GROMACS .gro file of C-alpha atoms in nm:
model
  296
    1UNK     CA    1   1.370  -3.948  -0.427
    2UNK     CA    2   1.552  -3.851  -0.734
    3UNK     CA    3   1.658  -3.508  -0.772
    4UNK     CA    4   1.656  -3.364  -1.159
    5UNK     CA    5   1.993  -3.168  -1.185
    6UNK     CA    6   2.035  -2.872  -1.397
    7UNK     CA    7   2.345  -2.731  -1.553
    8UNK     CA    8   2.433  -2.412  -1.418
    9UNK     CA    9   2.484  -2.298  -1.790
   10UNK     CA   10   2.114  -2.390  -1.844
   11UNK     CA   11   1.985  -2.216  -1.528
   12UNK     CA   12   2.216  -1.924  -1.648
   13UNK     CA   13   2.023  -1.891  -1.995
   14UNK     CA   14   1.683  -1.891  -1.811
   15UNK     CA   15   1.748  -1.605  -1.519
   16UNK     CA   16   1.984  -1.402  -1.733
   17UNK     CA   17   1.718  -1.214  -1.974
   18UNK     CA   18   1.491  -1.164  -1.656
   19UNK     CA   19   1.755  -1.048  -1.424
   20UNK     CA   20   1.921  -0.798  -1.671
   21UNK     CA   21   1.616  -0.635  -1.744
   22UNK     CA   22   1.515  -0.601  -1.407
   23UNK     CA   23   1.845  -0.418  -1.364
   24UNK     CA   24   1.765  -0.206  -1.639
   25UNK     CA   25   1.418  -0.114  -1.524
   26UNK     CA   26   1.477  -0.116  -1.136
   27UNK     CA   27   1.852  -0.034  -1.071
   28UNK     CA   28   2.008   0.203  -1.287
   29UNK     CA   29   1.672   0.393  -1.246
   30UNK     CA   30   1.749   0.415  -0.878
   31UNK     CA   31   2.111   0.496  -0.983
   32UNK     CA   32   2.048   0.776  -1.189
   33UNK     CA   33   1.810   0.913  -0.920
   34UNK     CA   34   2.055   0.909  -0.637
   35UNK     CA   35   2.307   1.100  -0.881
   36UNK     CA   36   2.032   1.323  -0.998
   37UNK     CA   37   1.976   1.377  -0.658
   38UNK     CA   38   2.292   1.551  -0.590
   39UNK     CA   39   2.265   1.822  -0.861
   40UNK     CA   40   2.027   2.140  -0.860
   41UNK     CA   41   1.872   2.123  -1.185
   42UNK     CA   42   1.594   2.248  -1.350
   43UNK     CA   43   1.611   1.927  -1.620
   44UNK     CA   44   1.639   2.146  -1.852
   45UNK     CA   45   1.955   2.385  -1.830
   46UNK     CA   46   2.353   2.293  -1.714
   47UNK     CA   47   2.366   2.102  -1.414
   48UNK     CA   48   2.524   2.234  -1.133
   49UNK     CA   49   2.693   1.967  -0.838
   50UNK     CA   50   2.594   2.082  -0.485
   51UNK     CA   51   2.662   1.715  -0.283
   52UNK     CA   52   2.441   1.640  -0.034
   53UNK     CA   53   2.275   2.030  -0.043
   54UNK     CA   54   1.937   1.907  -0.133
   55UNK     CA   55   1.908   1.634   0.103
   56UNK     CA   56   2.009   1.907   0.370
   57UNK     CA   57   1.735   2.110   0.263
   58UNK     CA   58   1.491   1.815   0.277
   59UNK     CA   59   1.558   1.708   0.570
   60UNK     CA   60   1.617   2.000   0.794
   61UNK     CA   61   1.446   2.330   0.571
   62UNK     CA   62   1.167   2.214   0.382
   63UNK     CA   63   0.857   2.290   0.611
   64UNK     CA   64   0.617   2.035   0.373
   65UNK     CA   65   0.865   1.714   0.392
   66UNK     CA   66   0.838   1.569   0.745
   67UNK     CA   67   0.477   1.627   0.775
   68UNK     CA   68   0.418   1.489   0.432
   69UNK     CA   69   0.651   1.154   0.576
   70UNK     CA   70   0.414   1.142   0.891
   71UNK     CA   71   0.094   1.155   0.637
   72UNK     CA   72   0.236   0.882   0.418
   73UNK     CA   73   0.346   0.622   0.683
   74UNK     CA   74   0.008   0.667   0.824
   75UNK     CA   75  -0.150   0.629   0.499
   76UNK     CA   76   0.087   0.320   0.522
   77UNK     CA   77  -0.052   0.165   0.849
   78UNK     CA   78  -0.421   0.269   0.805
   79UNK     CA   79  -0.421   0.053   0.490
   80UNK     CA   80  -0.247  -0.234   0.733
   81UNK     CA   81  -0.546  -0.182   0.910
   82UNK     CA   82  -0.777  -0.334   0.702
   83UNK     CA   83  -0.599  -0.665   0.639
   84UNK     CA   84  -0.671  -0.854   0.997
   85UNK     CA   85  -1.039  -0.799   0.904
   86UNK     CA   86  -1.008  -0.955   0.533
   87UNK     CA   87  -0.843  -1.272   0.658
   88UNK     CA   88  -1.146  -1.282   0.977
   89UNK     CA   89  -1.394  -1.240   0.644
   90UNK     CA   90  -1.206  -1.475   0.433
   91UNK     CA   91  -1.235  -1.732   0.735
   92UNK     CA   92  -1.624  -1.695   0.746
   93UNK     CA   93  -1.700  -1.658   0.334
   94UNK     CA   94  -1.523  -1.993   0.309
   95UNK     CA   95  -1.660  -2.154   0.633
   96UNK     CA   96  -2.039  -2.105   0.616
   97UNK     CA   97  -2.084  -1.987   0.204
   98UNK     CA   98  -2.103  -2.220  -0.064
   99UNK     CA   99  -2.063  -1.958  -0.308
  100UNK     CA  100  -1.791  -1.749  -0.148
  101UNK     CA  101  -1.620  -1.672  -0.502
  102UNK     CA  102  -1.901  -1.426  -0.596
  103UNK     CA  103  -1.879  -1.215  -0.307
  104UNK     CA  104  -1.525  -1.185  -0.307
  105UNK     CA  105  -1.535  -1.136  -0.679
  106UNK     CA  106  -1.832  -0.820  -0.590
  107UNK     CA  107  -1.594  -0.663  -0.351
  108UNK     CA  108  -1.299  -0.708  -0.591
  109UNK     CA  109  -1.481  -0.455  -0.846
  110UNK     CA  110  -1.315  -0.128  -0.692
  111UNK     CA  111  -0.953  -0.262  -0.798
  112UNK     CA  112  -1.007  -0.276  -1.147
  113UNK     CA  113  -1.179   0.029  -1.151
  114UNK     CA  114  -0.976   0.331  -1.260
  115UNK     CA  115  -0.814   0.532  -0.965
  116UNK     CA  116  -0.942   0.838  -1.184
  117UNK     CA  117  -1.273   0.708  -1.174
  118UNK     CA  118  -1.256   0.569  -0.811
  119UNK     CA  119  -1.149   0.984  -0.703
  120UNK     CA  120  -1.456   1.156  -0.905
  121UNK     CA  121  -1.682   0.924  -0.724
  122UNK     CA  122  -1.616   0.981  -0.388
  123UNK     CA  123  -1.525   1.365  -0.473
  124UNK     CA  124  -1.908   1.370  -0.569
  125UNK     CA  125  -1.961   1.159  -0.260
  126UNK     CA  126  -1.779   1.407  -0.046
  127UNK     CA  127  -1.911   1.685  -0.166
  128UNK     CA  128  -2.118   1.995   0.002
  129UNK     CA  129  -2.497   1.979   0.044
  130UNK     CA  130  -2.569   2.252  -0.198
  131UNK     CA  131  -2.321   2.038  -0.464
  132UNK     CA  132  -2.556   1.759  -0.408
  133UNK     CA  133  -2.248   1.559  -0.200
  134UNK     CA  134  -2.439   1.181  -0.106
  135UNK     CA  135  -2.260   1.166   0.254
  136UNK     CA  136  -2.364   1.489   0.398
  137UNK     CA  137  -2.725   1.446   0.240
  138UNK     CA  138  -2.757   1.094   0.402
  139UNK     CA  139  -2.610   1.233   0.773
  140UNK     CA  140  -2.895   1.517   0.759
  141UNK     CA  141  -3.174   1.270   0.627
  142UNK     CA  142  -3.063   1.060   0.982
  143UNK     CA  143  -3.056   1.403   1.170
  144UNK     CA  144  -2.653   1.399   1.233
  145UNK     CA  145  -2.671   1.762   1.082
  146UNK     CA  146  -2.314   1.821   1.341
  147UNK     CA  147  -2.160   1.551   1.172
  148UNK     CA  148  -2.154   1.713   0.840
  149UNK     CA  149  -1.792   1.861   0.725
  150UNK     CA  150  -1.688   1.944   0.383
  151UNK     CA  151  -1.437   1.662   0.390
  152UNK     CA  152  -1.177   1.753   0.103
  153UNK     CA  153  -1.122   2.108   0.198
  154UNK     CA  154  -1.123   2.106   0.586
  155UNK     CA  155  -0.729   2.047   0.657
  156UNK     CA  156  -0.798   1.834   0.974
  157UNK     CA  157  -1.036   1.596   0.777
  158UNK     CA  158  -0.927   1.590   0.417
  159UNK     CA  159  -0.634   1.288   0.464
  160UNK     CA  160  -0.877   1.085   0.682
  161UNK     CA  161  -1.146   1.113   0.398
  162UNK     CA  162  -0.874   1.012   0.163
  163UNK     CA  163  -0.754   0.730   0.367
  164UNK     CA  164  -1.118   0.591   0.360
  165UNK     CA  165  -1.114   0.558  -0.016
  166UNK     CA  166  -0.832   0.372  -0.019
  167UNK     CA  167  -0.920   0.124   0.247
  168UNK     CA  168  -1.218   0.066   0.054
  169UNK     CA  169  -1.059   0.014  -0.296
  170UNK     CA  170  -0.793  -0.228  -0.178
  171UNK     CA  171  -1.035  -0.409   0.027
  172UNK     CA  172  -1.148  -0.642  -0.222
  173UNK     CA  173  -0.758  -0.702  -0.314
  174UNK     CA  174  -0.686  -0.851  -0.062
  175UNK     CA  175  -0.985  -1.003   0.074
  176UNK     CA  176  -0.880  -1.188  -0.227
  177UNK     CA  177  -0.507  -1.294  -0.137
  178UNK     CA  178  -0.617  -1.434   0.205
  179UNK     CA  179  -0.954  -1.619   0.077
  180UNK     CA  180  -0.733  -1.769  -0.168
  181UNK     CA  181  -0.494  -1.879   0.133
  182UNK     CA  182  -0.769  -2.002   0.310
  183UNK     CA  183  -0.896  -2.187   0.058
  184UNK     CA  184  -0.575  -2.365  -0.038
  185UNK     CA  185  -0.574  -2.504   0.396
  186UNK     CA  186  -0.662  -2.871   0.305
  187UNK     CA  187  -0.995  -3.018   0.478
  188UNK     CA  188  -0.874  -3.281   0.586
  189UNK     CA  189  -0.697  -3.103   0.860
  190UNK     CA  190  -0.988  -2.973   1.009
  191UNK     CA  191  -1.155  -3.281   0.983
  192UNK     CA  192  -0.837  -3.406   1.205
  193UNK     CA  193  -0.878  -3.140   1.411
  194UNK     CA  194  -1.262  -3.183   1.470
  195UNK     CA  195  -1.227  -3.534   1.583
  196UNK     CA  196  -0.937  -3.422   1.844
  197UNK     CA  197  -1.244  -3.176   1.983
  198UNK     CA  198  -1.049  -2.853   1.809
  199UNK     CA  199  -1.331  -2.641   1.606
  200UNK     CA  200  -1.380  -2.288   1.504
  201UNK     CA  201  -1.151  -2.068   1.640
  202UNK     CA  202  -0.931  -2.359   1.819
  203UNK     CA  203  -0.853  -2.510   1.450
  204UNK     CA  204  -0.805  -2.139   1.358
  205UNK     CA  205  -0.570  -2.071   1.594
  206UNK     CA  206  -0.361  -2.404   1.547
  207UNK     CA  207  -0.426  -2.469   1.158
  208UNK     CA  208  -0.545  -2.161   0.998
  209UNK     CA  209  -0.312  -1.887   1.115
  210UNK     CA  210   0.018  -2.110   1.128
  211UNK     CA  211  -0.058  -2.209   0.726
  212UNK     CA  212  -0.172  -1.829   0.662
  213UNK     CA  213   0.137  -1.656   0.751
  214UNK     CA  214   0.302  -1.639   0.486
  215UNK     CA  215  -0.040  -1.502   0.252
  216UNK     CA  216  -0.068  -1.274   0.543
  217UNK     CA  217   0.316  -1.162   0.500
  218UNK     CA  218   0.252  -1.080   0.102
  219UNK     CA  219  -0.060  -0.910   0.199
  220UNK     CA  220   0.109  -0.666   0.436
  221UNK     CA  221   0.430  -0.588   0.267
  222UNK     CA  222   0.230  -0.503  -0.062
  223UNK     CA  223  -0.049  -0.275   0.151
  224UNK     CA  224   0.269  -0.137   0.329
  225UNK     CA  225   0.550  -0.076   0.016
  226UNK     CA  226   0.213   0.039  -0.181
  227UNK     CA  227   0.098   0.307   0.063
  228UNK     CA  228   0.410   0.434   0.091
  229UNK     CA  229   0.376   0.552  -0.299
  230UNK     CA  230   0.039   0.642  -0.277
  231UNK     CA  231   0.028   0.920  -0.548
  232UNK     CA  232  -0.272   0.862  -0.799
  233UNK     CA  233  -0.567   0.864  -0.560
  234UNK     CA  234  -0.465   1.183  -0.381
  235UNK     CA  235  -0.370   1.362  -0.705
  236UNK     CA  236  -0.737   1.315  -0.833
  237UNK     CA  237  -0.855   1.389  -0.548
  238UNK     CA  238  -0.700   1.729  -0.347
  239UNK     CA  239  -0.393   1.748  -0.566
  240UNK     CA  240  -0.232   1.776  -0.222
  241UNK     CA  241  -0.470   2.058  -0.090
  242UNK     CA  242  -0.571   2.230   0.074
  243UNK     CA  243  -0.276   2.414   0.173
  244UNK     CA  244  -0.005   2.122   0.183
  245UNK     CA  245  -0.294   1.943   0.402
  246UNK     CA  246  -0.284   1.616   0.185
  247UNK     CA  247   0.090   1.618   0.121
  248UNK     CA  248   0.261   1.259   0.087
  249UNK     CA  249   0.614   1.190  -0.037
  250UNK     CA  250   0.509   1.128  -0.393
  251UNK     CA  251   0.368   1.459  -0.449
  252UNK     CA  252   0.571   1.663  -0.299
  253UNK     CA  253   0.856   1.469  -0.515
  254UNK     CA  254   0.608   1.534  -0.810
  255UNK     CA  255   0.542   1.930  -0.711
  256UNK     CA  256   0.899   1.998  -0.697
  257UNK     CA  257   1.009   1.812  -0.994
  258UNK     CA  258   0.753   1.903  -1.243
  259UNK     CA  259   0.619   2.203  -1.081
  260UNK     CA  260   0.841   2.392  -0.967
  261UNK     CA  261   1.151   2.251  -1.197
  262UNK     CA  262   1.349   2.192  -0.916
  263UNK     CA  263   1.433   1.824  -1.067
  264UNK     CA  264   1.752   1.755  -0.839
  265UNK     CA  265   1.515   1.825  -0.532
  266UNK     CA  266   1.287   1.612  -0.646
  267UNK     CA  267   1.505   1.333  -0.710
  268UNK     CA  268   1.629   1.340  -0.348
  269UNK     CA  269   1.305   1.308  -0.212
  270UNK     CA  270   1.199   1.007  -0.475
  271UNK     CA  271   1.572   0.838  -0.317
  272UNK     CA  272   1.479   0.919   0.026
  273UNK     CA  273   1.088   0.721  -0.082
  274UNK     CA  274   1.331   0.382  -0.212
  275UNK     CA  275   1.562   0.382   0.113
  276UNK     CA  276   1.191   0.366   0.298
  277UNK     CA  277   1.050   0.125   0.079
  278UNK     CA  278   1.342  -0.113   0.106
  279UNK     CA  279   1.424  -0.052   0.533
  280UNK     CA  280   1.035  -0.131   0.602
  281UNK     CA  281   1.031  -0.428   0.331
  282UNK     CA  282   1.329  -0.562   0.541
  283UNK     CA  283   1.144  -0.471   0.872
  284UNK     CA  284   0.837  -0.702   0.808
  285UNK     CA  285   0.997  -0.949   0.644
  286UNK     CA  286   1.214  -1.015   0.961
  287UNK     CA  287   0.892  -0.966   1.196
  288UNK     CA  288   0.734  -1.225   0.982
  289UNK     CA  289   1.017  -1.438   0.974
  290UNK     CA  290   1.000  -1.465   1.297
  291UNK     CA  291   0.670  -1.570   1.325
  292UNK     CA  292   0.697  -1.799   1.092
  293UNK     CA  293   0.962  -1.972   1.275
  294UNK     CA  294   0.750  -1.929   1.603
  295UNK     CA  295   0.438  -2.157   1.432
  296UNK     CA  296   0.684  -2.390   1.250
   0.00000   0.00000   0.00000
Protein backbone atom coordinates (compact mmCIF):
# COMPACT_ATOMS: atom_id res chain seq x y z
CA UNK A 1 0.00 0.00 0.00
CA UNK A 2 1.42 3.26 -1.02
CA UNK A 3 1.52 5.94 1.39
CA UNK A 4 1.01 9.74 -0.15
CA UNK A 5 3.74 11.85 1.70
CA UNK A 6 3.30 15.40 2.50
CA UNK A 7 5.87 18.07 3.05
CA UNK A 8 5.90 19.27 6.41
CA UNK A 9 5.99 22.87 4.85
CA UNK A 10 2.66 21.96 3.15
CA UNK A 11 1.03 20.46 6.28
CA UNK A 12 2.45 23.67 8.00
CA UNK A 13 0.41 26.08 5.57
CA UNK A 14 -2.82 24.05 6.19
CA UNK A 15 -2.88 23.83 10.32
CA UNK A 16 -1.20 27.18 10.79
CA UNK A 17 -4.32 29.65 10.05
CA UNK A 18 -6.56 27.16 12.12
CA UNK A 19 -4.27 26.69 14.98
CA UNK A 20 -3.40 30.45 15.44
CA UNK A 21 -6.79 31.44 15.58
CA UNK A 22 -7.77 28.95 17.89
CA UNK A 23 -5.07 30.44 20.10
CA UNK A 24 -6.47 33.69 19.64
CA UNK A 25 -10.03 32.74 20.45
CA UNK A 26 -9.36 29.95 23.12
CA UNK A 27 -5.95 30.73 24.84
CA UNK A 28 -5.14 34.16 25.40
CA UNK A 29 -8.86 34.41 26.42
CA UNK A 30 -8.09 31.96 29.18
CA UNK A 31 -4.85 33.96 29.72
CA UNK A 32 -6.25 37.16 30.26
CA UNK A 33 -8.84 35.57 32.61
CA UNK A 34 -6.40 33.92 34.91
CA UNK A 35 -4.54 37.45 35.13
CA UNK A 36 -7.82 39.20 35.45
CA UNK A 37 -8.41 36.91 38.01
CA UNK A 38 -5.82 38.13 40.29
CA UNK A 39 -6.87 41.82 40.40
CA UNK A 40 -10.01 43.38 42.27
CA UNK A 41 -11.54 45.39 39.69
CA UNK A 42 -14.59 46.87 38.98
CA UNK A 43 -13.64 46.87 34.90
CA UNK A 44 -14.01 50.04 34.98
CA UNK A 45 -11.60 52.02 37.43
CA UNK A 46 -7.49 51.35 38.26
CA UNK A 47 -6.78 47.93 38.90
CA UNK A 48 -5.54 46.99 42.03
CA UNK A 49 -3.12 43.42 42.38
CA UNK A 50 -4.29 41.33 45.38
CA UNK A 51 -2.61 37.61 44.20
CA UNK A 52 -4.48 34.85 44.92
CA UNK A 53 -7.12 37.08 47.37
CA UNK A 54 -10.08 36.30 45.27
CA UNK A 55 -9.57 32.75 44.82
CA UNK A 56 -9.25 32.70 48.76
CA UNK A 57 -12.46 34.26 49.00
CA UNK A 58 -14.03 31.79 46.52
CA UNK A 59 -13.02 29.06 47.83
CA UNK A 60 -13.17 29.37 51.55
CA UNK A 61 -15.75 32.80 52.12
CA UNK A 62 -18.19 32.92 49.52
CA UNK A 63 -21.31 31.10 51.03
CA UNK A 64 -23.01 30.77 47.16
CA UNK A 65 -19.76 29.07 45.43
CA UNK A 66 -19.54 25.46 46.68
CA UNK A 67 -23.17 24.90 46.64
CA UNK A 68 -23.45 26.45 43.25
CA UNK A 69 -20.28 23.70 42.21
CA UNK A 70 -22.45 20.82 43.80
CA UNK A 71 -25.63 22.16 41.62
CA UNK A 72 -23.59 22.33 38.44
CA UNK A 73 -21.78 18.91 38.53
CA UNK A 74 -25.12 17.49 39.18
CA UNK A 75 -26.62 19.35 36.44
CA UNK A 76 -23.51 17.68 34.80
CA UNK A 77 -24.35 13.98 35.62
CA UNK A 78 -28.19 14.25 35.39
CA UNK A 79 -27.69 15.21 31.74
CA UNK A 80 -25.19 11.91 31.60
CA UNK A 81 -28.17 10.34 32.61
CA UNK A 82 -30.04 10.47 29.70
CA UNK A 83 -27.45 9.18 27.22
CA UNK A 84 -27.56 5.16 28.11
CA UNK A 85 -31.27 5.48 27.22
CA UNK A 86 -30.65 7.31 23.67
CA UNK A 87 -28.19 4.67 22.52
CA UNK A 88 -31.00 1.65 24.02
CA UNK A 89 -33.58 3.90 21.65
CA UNK A 90 -31.20 4.35 18.89
CA UNK A 91 -30.72 0.40 19.00
CA UNK A 92 -34.56 -0.21 18.63
CA UNK A 93 -35.50 2.94 16.00
CA UNK A 94 -32.90 1.34 13.75
CA UNK A 95 -33.72 -2.37 14.50
CA UNK A 96 -37.50 -2.67 14.05
CA UNK A 97 -38.35 1.06 12.07
CA UNK A 98 -37.98 1.53 8.56
CA UNK A 99 -38.35 5.10 8.89
CA UNK A 100 -36.25 5.77 11.97
CA UNK A 101 -34.90 9.24 10.47
CA UNK A 102 -38.29 10.95 11.11
CA UNK A 103 -38.57 10.19 14.60
CA UNK A 104 -35.23 11.08 15.46
CA UNK A 105 -35.55 14.14 13.31
CA UNK A 106 -39.24 14.92 15.65
CA UNK A 107 -37.30 14.60 18.81
CA UNK A 108 -34.39 16.68 17.42
CA UNK A 109 -36.89 19.84 17.22
CA UNK A 110 -36.13 21.11 20.91
CA UNK A 111 -32.30 21.75 19.89
CA UNK A 112 -32.87 24.16 17.37
CA UNK A 113 -35.34 25.79 19.23
CA UNK A 114 -34.22 28.92 21.05
CA UNK A 115 -33.12 28.33 24.76
CA UNK A 116 -35.23 31.67 25.28
CA UNK A 117 -38.07 30.11 23.80
CA UNK A 118 -37.44 26.55 25.25
CA UNK A 119 -37.49 28.61 29.17
CA UNK A 120 -40.95 30.61 28.50
CA UNK A 121 -42.47 27.34 27.62
CA UNK A 122 -41.90 25.33 30.39
CA UNK A 123 -42.07 28.59 32.76
CA UNK A 124 -45.80 28.59 31.46
CA UNK A 125 -45.67 24.84 31.91
CA UNK A 126 -44.52 25.19 35.46
CA UNK A 127 -46.56 27.60 36.42
CA UNK A 128 -49.35 27.92 39.41
CA UNK A 129 -52.94 26.76 38.88
CA UNK A 130 -54.42 30.17 39.10
CA UNK A 131 -51.53 31.26 36.23
CA UNK A 132 -53.04 28.61 34.17
CA UNK A 133 -49.49 26.38 34.68
CA UNK A 134 -50.29 22.90 32.22
CA UNK A 135 -48.44 20.48 34.84
CA UNK A 136 -50.27 21.26 37.94
CA UNK A 137 -53.67 21.45 35.92
CA UNK A 138 -53.00 17.94 34.40
CA UNK A 139 -51.86 16.35 38.15
CA UNK A 140 -55.37 17.71 39.59
CA UNK A 141 -57.43 16.57 36.42
CA UNK A 142 -55.71 12.80 37.46
CA UNK A 143 -56.51 13.61 41.21
CA UNK A 144 -52.60 13.91 42.34
CA UNK A 145 -53.78 17.31 43.92
CA UNK A 146 -50.43 16.46 46.73
CA UNK A 147 -48.27 16.30 43.93
CA UNK A 148 -48.73 19.81 42.89
CA UNK A 149 -45.67 22.32 43.86
CA UNK A 150 -44.97 25.60 42.36
CA UNK A 151 -41.80 24.24 40.83
CA UNK A 152 -39.60 27.47 40.05
CA UNK A 153 -40.00 29.13 43.35
CA UNK A 154 -39.91 26.23 45.92
CA UNK A 155 -35.93 26.09 46.69
CA UNK A 156 -35.95 22.25 47.14
CA UNK A 157 -37.67 21.72 43.67
CA UNK A 158 -36.68 24.58 41.42
CA UNK A 159 -33.04 22.87 40.09
CA UNK A 160 -34.80 19.48 39.63
CA UNK A 161 -37.53 21.24 37.45
CA UNK A 162 -34.69 22.88 35.65
CA UNK A 163 -32.74 19.80 35.19
CA UNK A 164 -35.88 18.25 33.48
CA UNK A 165 -35.85 20.84 30.74
CA UNK A 166 -32.63 20.23 29.89
CA UNK A 167 -32.75 16.49 29.72
CA UNK A 168 -35.51 16.98 27.47
CA UNK A 169 -33.94 19.56 25.05
CA UNK A 170 -30.69 17.66 24.57
CA UNK A 171 -32.49 14.50 24.19
CA UNK A 172 -33.02 14.65 20.64
CA UNK A 173 -29.13 15.72 20.31
CA UNK A 174 -27.98 13.04 21.04
CA UNK A 175 -30.41 10.46 20.31
CA UNK A 176 -28.99 11.73 17.16
CA UNK A 177 -25.09 11.11 17.67
CA UNK A 178 -25.69 7.46 18.74
CA UNK A 179 -28.48 6.57 15.94
CA UNK A 180 -26.01 7.87 13.62
CA UNK A 181 -23.34 5.39 15.27
CA UNK A 182 -25.61 2.75 15.07
CA UNK A 183 -26.41 3.20 11.81
CA UNK A 184 -22.87 3.40 10.47
CA UNK A 185 -22.37 -0.71 12.36
CA UNK A 186 -22.27 -2.55 8.95
CA UNK A 187 -25.04 -5.43 8.43
CA UNK A 188 -23.15 -7.68 7.47
CA UNK A 189 -21.85 -8.23 10.92
CA UNK A 190 -24.96 -9.08 12.32
CA UNK A 191 -25.75 -11.18 9.61
CA UNK A 192 -22.31 -13.01 10.77
CA UNK A 193 -23.36 -12.92 14.00
CA UNK A 194 -26.93 -14.39 13.38
CA UNK A 195 -25.63 -17.41 11.66
CA UNK A 196 -23.07 -18.06 14.74
CA UNK A 197 -26.65 -18.12 16.88
CA UNK A 198 -25.67 -14.39 18.41
CA UNK A 199 -29.00 -12.07 18.07
CA UNK A 200 -30.44 -9.16 19.85
CA UNK A 201 -28.79 -8.32 22.76
CA UNK A 202 -25.84 -11.08 22.26
CA UNK A 203 -24.79 -9.14 18.84
CA UNK A 204 -25.34 -6.00 21.00
CA UNK A 205 -23.19 -6.86 23.50
CA UNK A 206 -20.31 -8.22 21.16
CA UNK A 207 -20.85 -5.87 17.98
CA UNK A 208 -22.86 -2.95 18.92
CA UNK A 209 -21.32 -1.61 22.10
CA UNK A 210 -17.54 -2.49 21.18
CA UNK A 211 -18.11 -0.27 17.64
CA UNK A 212 -20.24 2.41 19.75
CA UNK A 213 -17.70 3.45 22.16
CA UNK A 214 -16.22 5.86 20.81
CA UNK A 215 -19.94 7.81 19.61
CA UNK A 216 -20.74 7.04 23.15
CA UNK A 217 -17.36 8.82 24.38
CA UNK A 218 -18.29 12.19 22.20
CA UNK A 219 -21.72 11.94 23.50
CA UNK A 220 -20.68 12.06 27.16
CA UNK A 221 -17.85 14.45 27.17
CA UNK A 222 -20.08 17.05 25.23
CA UNK A 223 -23.32 16.37 27.79
CA UNK A 224 -20.58 16.55 30.54
CA UNK A 225 -18.11 19.82 29.41
CA UNK A 226 -21.72 21.36 28.31
CA UNK A 227 -23.47 21.04 31.67
CA UNK A 228 -20.80 22.24 33.33
CA UNK A 229 -21.54 25.84 31.52
CA UNK A 230 -25.02 25.59 31.70
CA UNK A 231 -25.94 29.35 31.89
CA UNK A 232 -28.73 30.27 29.25
CA UNK A 233 -31.53 27.92 30.32
CA UNK A 234 -31.35 28.83 34.00
CA UNK A 235 -30.99 32.57 33.30
CA UNK A 236 -34.44 32.50 31.44
CA UNK A 237 -35.70 30.61 33.66
CA UNK A 238 -35.06 31.59 37.74
CA UNK A 239 -32.20 33.95 36.98
CA UNK A 240 -30.65 31.89 39.77
CA UNK A 241 -33.65 32.24 42.25
CA UNK A 242 -35.05 31.91 44.40
CA UNK A 243 -32.67 32.93 46.93
CA UNK A 244 -29.28 31.53 45.39
CA UNK A 245 -31.53 28.18 45.03
CA UNK A 246 -30.61 27.73 41.24
CA UNK A 247 -27.04 28.95 41.50
CA UNK A 248 -24.44 27.25 39.00
CA UNK A 249 -20.89 28.42 38.32
CA UNK A 250 -21.82 30.47 35.30
CA UNK A 251 -24.07 32.73 37.06
CA UNK A 252 -22.63 33.31 39.91
CA UNK A 253 -19.42 34.23 37.58
CA UNK A 254 -22.06 36.36 35.63
CA UNK A 255 -23.73 38.02 39.03
CA UNK A 256 -20.46 39.05 40.26
CA UNK A 257 -18.97 40.29 37.14
CA UNK A 258 -21.75 42.23 35.67
CA UNK A 259 -23.80 42.66 38.67
CA UNK A 260 -22.13 43.46 41.21
CA UNK A 261 -18.83 44.88 39.22
CA UNK A 262 -16.70 42.80 41.03
CA UNK A 263 -14.94 41.74 37.52
CA UNK A 264 -11.63 40.23 39.12
CA UNK A 265 -14.02 37.93 41.24
CA UNK A 266 -15.68 36.97 38.53
CA UNK A 267 -12.85 36.09 36.48
CA UNK A 268 -11.59 33.69 39.18
CA UNK A 269 -14.58 31.83 39.26
CA UNK A 270 -14.87 31.66 35.14
CA UNK A 271 -10.79 30.14 35.65
CA UNK A 272 -11.81 27.91 38.36
CA UNK A 273 -15.08 26.69 35.49
CA UNK A 274 -11.87 25.97 32.62
CA UNK A 275 -9.56 24.00 35.21
CA UNK A 276 -13.04 21.80 35.66
CA UNK A 277 -13.81 21.61 32.20
CA UNK A 278 -10.36 20.46 31.19
CA UNK A 279 -9.63 17.84 34.63
CA UNK A 280 -13.15 16.05 33.81
CA UNK A 281 -12.46 16.17 29.85
CA UNK A 282 -9.18 14.34 30.83
CA UNK A 283 -11.12 12.09 33.36
CA UNK A 284 -13.48 10.49 30.70
CA UNK A 285 -11.32 10.45 28.11
CA UNK A 286 -8.97 8.09 30.15
CA UNK A 287 -12.15 6.02 31.49
CA UNK A 288 -13.04 5.65 27.90
CA UNK A 289 -9.75 4.90 26.82
CA UNK A 290 -9.76 2.29 28.75
CA UNK A 291 -12.65 0.78 27.58
CA UNK A 292 -11.84 1.10 24.42
CA UNK A 293 -8.77 -0.84 24.88
CA UNK A 294 -10.85 -3.43 26.99
CA UNK A 295 -13.29 -4.22 23.64
CA UNK A 296 -10.35 -3.88 21.18
Amino acid sequence: MKVLKVPARTIAVFILPCLLLYVCLVFIPILVSIYTGLLKWDGINQAEFVGLANFREMFLHDPVFWPSVRRTLLYAVASMLEIPLCLAMAILLNRYLRKGNTLVSIYFTPVILSVVIIGQLWKTVYNPTSMGGMLNGLLISLGLDSWTHNWLTEPKIAMFSIYLVSLWQYFGYHLLIQYTGVRNIPDELYEAARIDGADGIKADRYITFPLIVPIFKISMVLAFIGSLQAFDLVMVMTAGGPAHATDVISTVMYNNSFLSFKYGYGSSIATFLVVLCLVFTVIINFLFNKLERKFS
